[in-house]
Short mmCIF file of C-alpha atoms and ligand atoms in Angstrom, two decimals:
data_model
loop_
_atom_site.label_atom_id
_atom_site.label_comp_id
_atom_site.label_asym_id
_atom_site.label_seq_id
_atom_site.Cartn_x
_atom_site.Cartn_y
_atom_site.Cartn_z
CA MET U 1 59.34 147.34 185.10
CA SER U 2 61.21 144.56 184.32
CA ARG U 3 64.67 144.31 185.23
CA PRO U 4 66.48 145.61 182.21
CA VAL U 5 67.83 142.81 179.59
CA VAL U 6 71.79 143.78 178.15
CA PHE U 7 73.07 142.09 175.32
CA SER U 8 76.75 142.39 173.81
CA GLY U 9 79.18 140.40 171.95
CA ILE U 10 82.55 140.16 171.18
CA GLN U 11 84.45 138.47 168.68
CA PRO U 12 87.24 136.40 169.36
CA THR U 13 89.59 137.62 166.85
CA GLY U 14 92.70 139.06 168.06
CA ALA U 15 93.71 141.18 170.51
CA ILE U 16 91.53 143.13 172.36
CA HIS U 17 91.98 146.62 173.08
CA ILE U 18 91.51 149.73 174.09
CA GLY U 19 89.00 150.88 171.58
CA ASN U 20 86.80 146.57 172.13
CA TYR U 21 87.93 147.62 176.57
CA PHE U 22 86.79 151.80 176.01
CA GLY U 23 83.42 151.50 174.38
CA ALA U 24 82.27 148.12 174.73
CA ILE U 25 83.59 146.19 178.18
CA LYS U 26 83.88 148.99 180.05
CA GLN U 27 80.29 150.10 179.81
CA TRP U 28 79.08 145.97 180.26
CA VAL U 29 81.33 144.91 183.28
CA ALA U 30 79.74 148.72 185.11
CA GLY U 31 75.91 148.16 184.48
CA GLN U 32 76.23 144.79 186.14
CA ASP U 33 74.33 145.57 188.95
CA ASP U 34 71.22 146.96 187.22
CA ALA U 35 70.46 144.63 185.22
CA GLU U 36 70.33 140.84 183.72
CA ASN U 37 73.31 140.61 181.53
CA ILE U 38 74.12 138.28 178.61
CA PHE U 39 77.59 138.61 177.18
CA CYS U 40 78.45 136.02 173.84
CA LEU U 41 81.87 135.80 172.38
CA VAL U 42 80.51 135.06 168.50
CA ASP U 43 82.47 132.77 166.92
CA MET U 44 79.94 132.25 164.18
CA HIS U 45 81.19 136.16 163.45
CA ALA U 46 84.74 135.73 163.79
CA LEU U 47 83.84 132.62 160.83
CA THR U 48 82.17 135.51 158.10
CA VAL U 49 86.27 136.06 157.37
CA PRO U 50 88.94 133.21 157.09
CA GLN U 51 90.40 131.81 160.32
CA GLU U 52 92.23 129.31 161.53
CA PRO U 53 91.11 126.71 163.57
CA GLU U 54 93.11 126.47 165.85
CA ALA U 55 93.84 130.24 166.44
CA LEU U 56 89.66 130.63 166.53
CA ARG U 57 89.68 127.91 169.83
CA GLY U 58 92.10 129.58 171.55
CA GLN U 59 91.60 133.29 171.43
CA ILE U 60 88.22 132.51 172.55
CA LEU U 61 89.36 131.46 175.79
CA GLU U 62 91.56 134.43 175.77
CA THR U 63 89.27 136.47 175.38
CA ALA U 64 86.98 135.22 177.86
CA THR U 65 89.23 135.06 179.69
CA VAL U 66 90.19 139.27 179.02
CA LEU U 67 86.00 139.48 180.09
CA LEU U 68 86.18 137.84 183.05
CA ALA U 69 89.39 139.56 184.26
CA ALA U 70 88.19 143.49 183.20
CA GLY U 71 85.62 142.12 185.54
CA ILE U 72 82.56 140.66 183.57
CA ASP U 73 81.10 138.19 187.10
CA PRO U 74 79.97 135.34 186.51
CA ALA U 75 77.81 136.33 189.35
CA LYS U 76 75.96 138.76 187.90
CA SER U 77 76.67 138.20 184.01
CA ARG U 78 76.09 134.97 181.52
CA LEU U 79 79.25 134.79 179.48
CA PHE U 80 78.63 132.03 176.82
CA VAL U 81 79.58 131.02 173.21
CA GLN U 82 78.17 131.78 170.61
CA SER U 83 77.86 128.19 169.18
CA HIS U 84 76.99 125.98 171.65
CA VAL U 85 74.07 127.93 171.80
CA ARG U 86 72.01 126.03 168.90
CA GLU U 87 69.15 128.82 168.59
CA HIS U 88 71.44 131.39 166.94
CA GLY U 89 72.10 130.49 163.63
CA GLU U 90 67.68 128.52 164.02
CA LEU U 91 66.97 131.87 164.22
CA ALA U 92 68.97 133.85 161.68
CA TRP U 93 67.88 131.91 159.03
CA TYR U 94 64.30 132.78 160.12
CA LEU U 95 65.04 136.41 160.31
CA SER U 96 66.63 136.15 156.99
CA CYS U 97 63.72 135.88 155.29
CA VAL U 98 62.06 138.98 156.78
CA ALA U 99 65.04 141.08 155.98
CA SER U 100 64.78 142.39 152.18
CA MET U 101 67.64 142.48 150.06
CA GLY U 102 68.42 146.23 150.11
CA GLN U 103 67.77 146.28 153.65
CA MET U 104 70.95 144.16 153.80
CA GLN U 105 72.73 146.08 151.08
CA ARG U 106 72.95 149.23 153.33
CA MET U 107 74.48 148.04 155.95
CA THR U 108 77.92 150.01 155.76
CA GLN U 109 80.39 148.02 157.38
CA PHE U 110 79.30 145.43 155.20
CA LYS U 111 80.84 147.86 152.48
CA GLU U 112 84.13 148.73 154.25
CA LYS U 113 85.42 144.91 154.77
CA SER U 114 84.37 143.39 151.88
CA GLU U 115 86.63 145.57 150.28
CA SER U 116 89.35 145.11 152.50
CA GLN U 117 89.07 140.43 151.46
CA ARG U 118 92.01 139.79 149.22
CA GLY U 119 90.28 136.52 148.18
CA GLU U 120 86.08 135.96 147.50
CA VAL U 121 83.80 136.91 149.61
CA ARG U 122 81.87 134.82 151.58
CA VAL U 123 78.01 135.09 151.90
CA GLY U 124 78.57 134.89 155.72
CA LEU U 125 80.04 138.17 155.58
CA PHE U 126 76.32 139.47 153.99
CA THR U 127 74.11 138.29 156.10
CA TYR U 128 76.33 138.98 159.23
CA PRO U 129 73.96 141.45 160.77
CA ILE U 130 71.17 139.10 160.20
CA LEU U 131 73.13 136.95 162.90
CA MET U 132 73.50 139.56 165.34
CA ALA U 133 69.98 140.56 165.48
CA ALA U 134 69.71 137.20 165.91
CA ASP U 135 71.73 137.10 169.19
CA ILE U 136 69.92 140.34 170.47
CA LEU U 137 66.32 139.20 169.53
CA LEU U 138 66.03 135.67 170.89
CA TYR U 139 67.26 137.33 175.03
CA ARG U 140 64.07 140.59 174.73
CA THR U 141 67.36 142.41 174.81
CA THR U 142 66.26 145.77 175.73
CA GLN U 143 70.42 147.75 176.16
CA VAL U 144 72.13 146.65 173.41
CA PRO U 145 76.04 148.57 174.38
CA VAL U 146 78.53 149.12 171.84
CA GLY U 147 80.74 151.58 169.75
CA ASP U 148 79.60 153.43 168.27
CA ASP U 149 80.59 151.82 164.72
CA GLN U 150 77.23 148.50 165.69
CA ARG U 151 75.11 151.39 165.45
CA GLN U 152 73.88 150.01 162.14
CA HIS U 153 73.22 147.03 162.94
CA ILE U 154 71.34 147.80 166.06
CA GLU U 155 69.02 150.03 163.93
CA LEU U 156 68.76 146.86 161.17
CA THR U 157 68.26 144.47 164.77
CA ARG U 158 64.66 147.35 165.36
CA ASP U 159 63.39 147.51 161.91
CA LEU U 160 63.03 143.28 161.53
CA ALA U 161 61.64 142.82 165.03
CA GLN U 162 59.37 146.20 163.80
CA ARG U 163 58.43 144.30 160.75
CA PHE U 164 58.12 139.97 162.27
CA ASN U 165 55.59 141.46 165.06
CA ALA U 166 53.92 143.55 162.16
CA THR U 167 53.55 140.90 160.47
CA TYR U 168 53.18 137.85 162.43
CA GLY U 169 52.31 139.12 166.19
CA GLU U 170 54.44 140.87 168.67
CA ALA U 171 56.88 137.86 169.49
CA PHE U 172 59.59 140.43 169.50
CA VAL U 173 61.35 143.21 172.46
CA LEU U 174 62.57 146.09 170.69
CA PRO U 175 66.39 147.11 171.81
CA GLU U 176 67.95 149.65 171.93
CA PRO U 177 71.79 150.93 171.87
CA ALA U 178 73.65 152.21 174.48
CA ILE U 179 76.75 153.88 172.82
CA PRO U 180 79.38 156.03 175.97
CA LYS U 181 79.29 159.14 175.57
CA ALA U 182 83.71 158.31 175.78
CA GLY U 183 85.20 156.40 173.88
CA ALA U 184 83.02 155.35 170.97
CA ARG U 185 85.25 155.65 168.57
CA ILE U 186 89.15 155.03 169.93
CA MET U 187 91.46 155.33 166.38
CA GLY U 188 94.57 153.83 165.07
CA LEU U 189 97.25 156.22 166.96
CA ASP U 190 99.13 154.92 163.61
CA ASP U 191 96.13 156.74 161.48
CA PRO U 192 93.64 158.90 164.01
CA THR U 193 92.35 158.97 160.43
CA LYS U 194 90.85 154.85 161.06
CA LYS U 195 89.36 153.04 163.77
CA MET U 196 91.25 151.32 165.71
CA SER U 197 90.80 146.89 164.97
CA LYS U 198 92.16 144.25 166.22
CA SER U 199 92.63 143.33 162.29
CA ALA U 200 94.76 146.33 161.43
CA PRO U 201 99.04 144.91 160.68
CA GLY U 202 101.59 147.56 162.11
CA SER U 203 102.84 147.32 166.35
CA TYR U 204 101.66 150.58 166.59
CA HIS U 205 98.95 150.97 165.45
CA ALA U 206 96.80 150.25 168.78
CA VAL U 207 97.59 149.72 172.77
CA ARG U 208 96.22 146.27 173.38
CA VAL U 209 95.03 145.43 176.92
CA LEU U 210 96.74 143.04 177.94
CA ASP U 211 100.48 145.03 176.66
CA SER U 212 103.16 144.93 179.36
CA PRO U 213 103.55 149.14 179.91
CA ASP U 214 106.50 149.07 178.31
CA VAL U 215 105.13 148.46 174.33
CA ILE U 216 102.21 151.13 175.81
CA LYS U 217 104.35 152.94 176.41
CA LYS U 218 106.19 152.57 172.55
CA THR U 219 102.92 152.37 171.45
CA VAL U 220 101.72 155.78 173.13
CA MET U 221 105.17 158.46 172.29
CA ALA U 222 105.04 156.76 168.68
CA ALA U 223 101.07 158.15 168.13
CA GLN U 224 101.08 160.44 165.12
CA THR U 225 100.09 163.46 166.06
CA ASP U 226 100.40 167.13 163.74
CA SER U 227 102.89 169.69 163.36
CA GLY U 228 100.33 172.13 166.30
CA ARG U 229 100.68 171.93 170.09
CA ASP U 230 98.32 173.99 170.63
CA VAL U 231 95.80 171.05 172.35
CA ARG U 232 92.84 171.01 171.75
CA ALA U 233 89.75 168.31 169.72
CA ASP U 234 89.09 169.32 166.36
CA PRO U 235 88.36 167.47 163.00
CA ALA U 236 91.25 169.34 161.38
CA ARG U 237 93.47 167.36 163.61
CA PRO U 238 93.03 163.63 164.27
CA GLY U 239 96.04 162.80 166.77
CA VAL U 240 95.23 164.90 168.84
CA THR U 241 91.93 164.85 168.82
CA ASN U 242 92.26 160.53 169.56
CA LEU U 243 94.63 161.40 172.62
CA LEU U 244 92.13 163.23 174.12
CA ALA U 245 88.97 160.71 173.76
CA ILE U 246 91.60 158.05 175.32
CA TYR U 247 92.68 160.58 177.86
CA ALA U 248 88.97 161.32 178.26
CA ALA U 249 87.44 157.68 178.01
CA ALA U 250 90.43 156.72 180.61
CA THR U 251 89.50 158.93 183.35
CA GLY U 252 85.94 159.81 182.92
CA THR U 253 85.24 162.89 181.43
CA THR U 254 84.43 164.59 178.44
CA ILE U 255 86.92 166.32 175.53
CA GLU U 256 86.27 169.86 177.63
CA ALA U 257 87.54 168.90 181.01
CA ALA U 258 91.04 166.59 178.93
CA GLU U 259 91.06 169.81 177.59
CA ALA U 260 90.81 171.73 180.29
CA HIS U 261 93.05 169.72 182.29
CA PHE U 262 95.88 169.17 179.61
CA ALA U 263 95.34 174.23 178.64
CA ASP U 264 98.94 173.95 180.21
CA ALA U 265 100.82 171.76 178.56
CA ARG U 266 103.83 172.77 176.11
CA GLY U 267 102.21 170.41 173.45
CA TYR U 268 101.58 167.22 172.44
CA GLY U 269 104.64 165.15 173.96
CA ASP U 270 103.21 166.12 177.54
CA VAL U 271 99.63 164.93 176.82
CA LYS U 272 101.56 161.35 175.34
CA LYS U 273 103.65 161.70 179.41
CA GLU U 274 100.69 161.77 180.98
CA LEU U 275 98.11 158.80 178.81
CA VAL U 276 101.13 156.66 179.08
CA ASP U 277 100.76 156.90 183.05
CA ILE U 278 96.68 156.71 182.94
CA LEU U 279 96.22 153.58 180.61
CA VAL U 280 98.87 151.47 182.27
CA GLU U 281 97.79 152.18 185.76
CA THR U 282 94.03 151.77 184.04
CA LEU U 283 94.97 148.34 182.63
CA ARG U 284 97.50 147.12 185.38
CA PRO U 285 95.09 145.13 187.63
CA LEU U 286 93.58 142.76 184.41
CA ARG U 287 96.09 142.32 183.45
CA GLU U 288 97.41 140.17 187.13
CA ARG U 289 94.21 138.71 186.82
CA TYR U 290 94.03 138.04 183.31
CA ALA U 291 97.71 135.57 184.76
CA GLU U 292 95.52 134.85 187.87
CA LEU U 293 92.55 134.03 185.39
CA SER U 294 94.95 131.67 182.31
CA ALA U 295 96.72 129.84 184.39
CA VAL U 296 93.78 127.26 186.01
CA PRO U 297 91.88 127.39 181.74
CA GLY U 298 88.83 124.88 183.16
CA THR U 299 87.77 127.00 185.43
CA VAL U 300 87.05 129.55 182.43
CA HIS U 301 86.14 126.49 180.26
CA ALA U 302 84.24 125.09 182.98
CA LEU U 303 81.56 128.94 183.11
CA LEU U 304 81.30 129.20 179.21
CA ALA U 305 79.70 125.88 179.94
CA GLN U 306 77.49 127.34 182.28
CA GLY U 307 76.99 130.32 181.30
CA ALA U 308 75.24 127.98 177.58
CA ARG U 309 73.57 126.19 179.44
CA ALA U 310 71.28 129.45 182.10
CA VAL U 311 69.95 130.90 178.51
CA ARG U 312 69.74 128.65 176.40
CA PRO U 313 66.13 128.01 177.86
CA THR U 314 64.99 131.46 177.29
CA ALA U 315 66.98 131.33 173.23
CA ARG U 316 64.80 127.20 172.09
CA ASP U 317 61.51 129.78 173.94
CA THR U 318 61.77 132.46 171.33
CA VAL U 319 62.85 130.10 168.40
CA ASP U 320 59.83 128.37 168.85
CA THR U 321 58.25 131.43 169.48
CA VAL U 322 58.54 132.55 166.28
CA LYS U 323 58.46 129.13 164.09
CA ARG U 324 54.69 128.86 165.40
CA ALA U 325 54.14 132.53 164.40
CA MET U 326 55.55 131.77 161.14
CA GLY U 327 53.81 128.35 160.80
CA ALA U 328 57.00 126.71 160.86
CA GLY U 329 57.12 122.58 162.02
P1 AMP C 401 85.20 143.36 167.64
O1 AMP C 401 85.62 143.96 167.70
O2 AMP C 401 84.02 144.40 166.15
O3 AMP C 401 84.04 142.54 168.36
O4 AMP C 401 84.06 144.81 168.92
C1 AMP C 401 83.36 143.82 169.82
C2 AMP C 401 83.14 145.72 170.79
O5 AMP C 401 84.02 146.52 170.85
C3 AMP C 401 81.97 146.41 170.16
O6 AMP C 401 80.77 146.51 170.86
C4 AMP C 401 82.67 148.15 168.89
O7 AMP C 401 80.95 148.94 168.82
C5 AMP C 401 83.77 147.77 170.22
N1 AMP C 401 85.09 148.23 169.48
C6 AMP C 401 85.25 147.92 168.05
N2 AMP C 401 86.16 148.51 167.87
C7 AMP C 401 86.49 150.33 168.93
C8 AMP C 401 87.10 151.53 168.75
N3 AMP C 401 88.66 151.70 167.35
N4 AMP C 401 86.26 152.01 169.46
C9 AMP C 401 85.75 152.08 170.14
N5 AMP C 401 84.29 150.35 170.53
C10 AMP C 401 84.79 149.83 170.15
N1 LIG C 402 78.80 143.08 165.80
C1 LIG C 402 79.71 143.43 166.76
C2 LIG C 402 81.25 144.17 166.77
O1 LIG C 402 81.61 143.50 166.30
C3 LIG C 402 79.97 142.19 167.31
C4 LIG C 402 78.53 140.94 168.32
C5 LIG C 402 77.97 139.96 167.68
C6 LIG C 402 77.16 141.92 168.89
N2 LIG C 402 76.43 140.42 168.16
C7 LIG C 402 76.12 141.05 168.77
C8 LIG C 402 77.04 143.14 169.28
C9 LIG C 402 74.78 141.40 169.39
C10 LIG C 402 76.81 143.33 170.55
C11 LIG C 402 74.69 142.30 169.50
O2 LIG C 402 81.51 144.70 167.08
#
């Protein structure tokens, strides 16, 4: 058996929050010794909604620095920027000639995201999952560690790979999603019925991984909960359920273990106070390393260039195989 290939991506579109961290990044870091690892800053995906060019450029560097600070180790993993490897766009075109409109119209994230766009909706937002399939399939990926919101996109990736293989001959490996048990779906602290997201407005929505202890405290203490006192996970009480989910993810336990831990709590205030301490301690090393790394941005740029150089040959090889199989060129 050859080593598993892990691939995942993150949009450089805003401050990374604990949903990104517990849903995805923590798994990326933990699995580094067991596989070939490729992590990608998906700037081309970011462009599917309007972006300020200067801000996007800055956020690519910031996101890369956060990933390194979180423990992505350049000796074990490749880290690169999507647009630096032109095969991503190239393969996306060939896959768009395999995907059907009906298949694409079933993508729920497009429906959600297009509804929240105030101006016009761009074609790239519709074809977003095809570019994501290209990201994954280029590297013969076997595992894709992501949060629960990406499950449908990985299903589509598998469907496209299968359809291609059946039509043109075996070119692609079918990837599996790797979704964590705790932390796969962290909800907004200001509104626990909505997924925590980088783009949501409001300063009490998310705990960002670079937040100071003071800000973490303010945000967690302000988290919306209902009027009950019983610390139990319950769909009718999304606020306390979310606090338990964050606690479980941060301490590496289950929701049931978190409930047992708080069995004697006097109310939600106790849960919040303990959660503040745990989040501050969990994120402290990340914040400290971020400060060190951002003092030398040249190092991060160089690592990204090195990452792109390392992955390019495999990407080229896959696209050449695909072109040949389809009869292009
Ligand atoms: P994005 O912020 O959309 O680029 O997502 C980067 C990674 O974080 C993906 O693997 C997502 O599935 C994951 N992720 C984003 N938001 C959350 C959330 N609220 N809870 C858990 N995982 C999340
Ligand atoms: N769509 C993913 C997100 O918003 C980011 C992404 C792009 C990705 N390409 C990927 C994740 C490939 C995993 C694999 O979170």
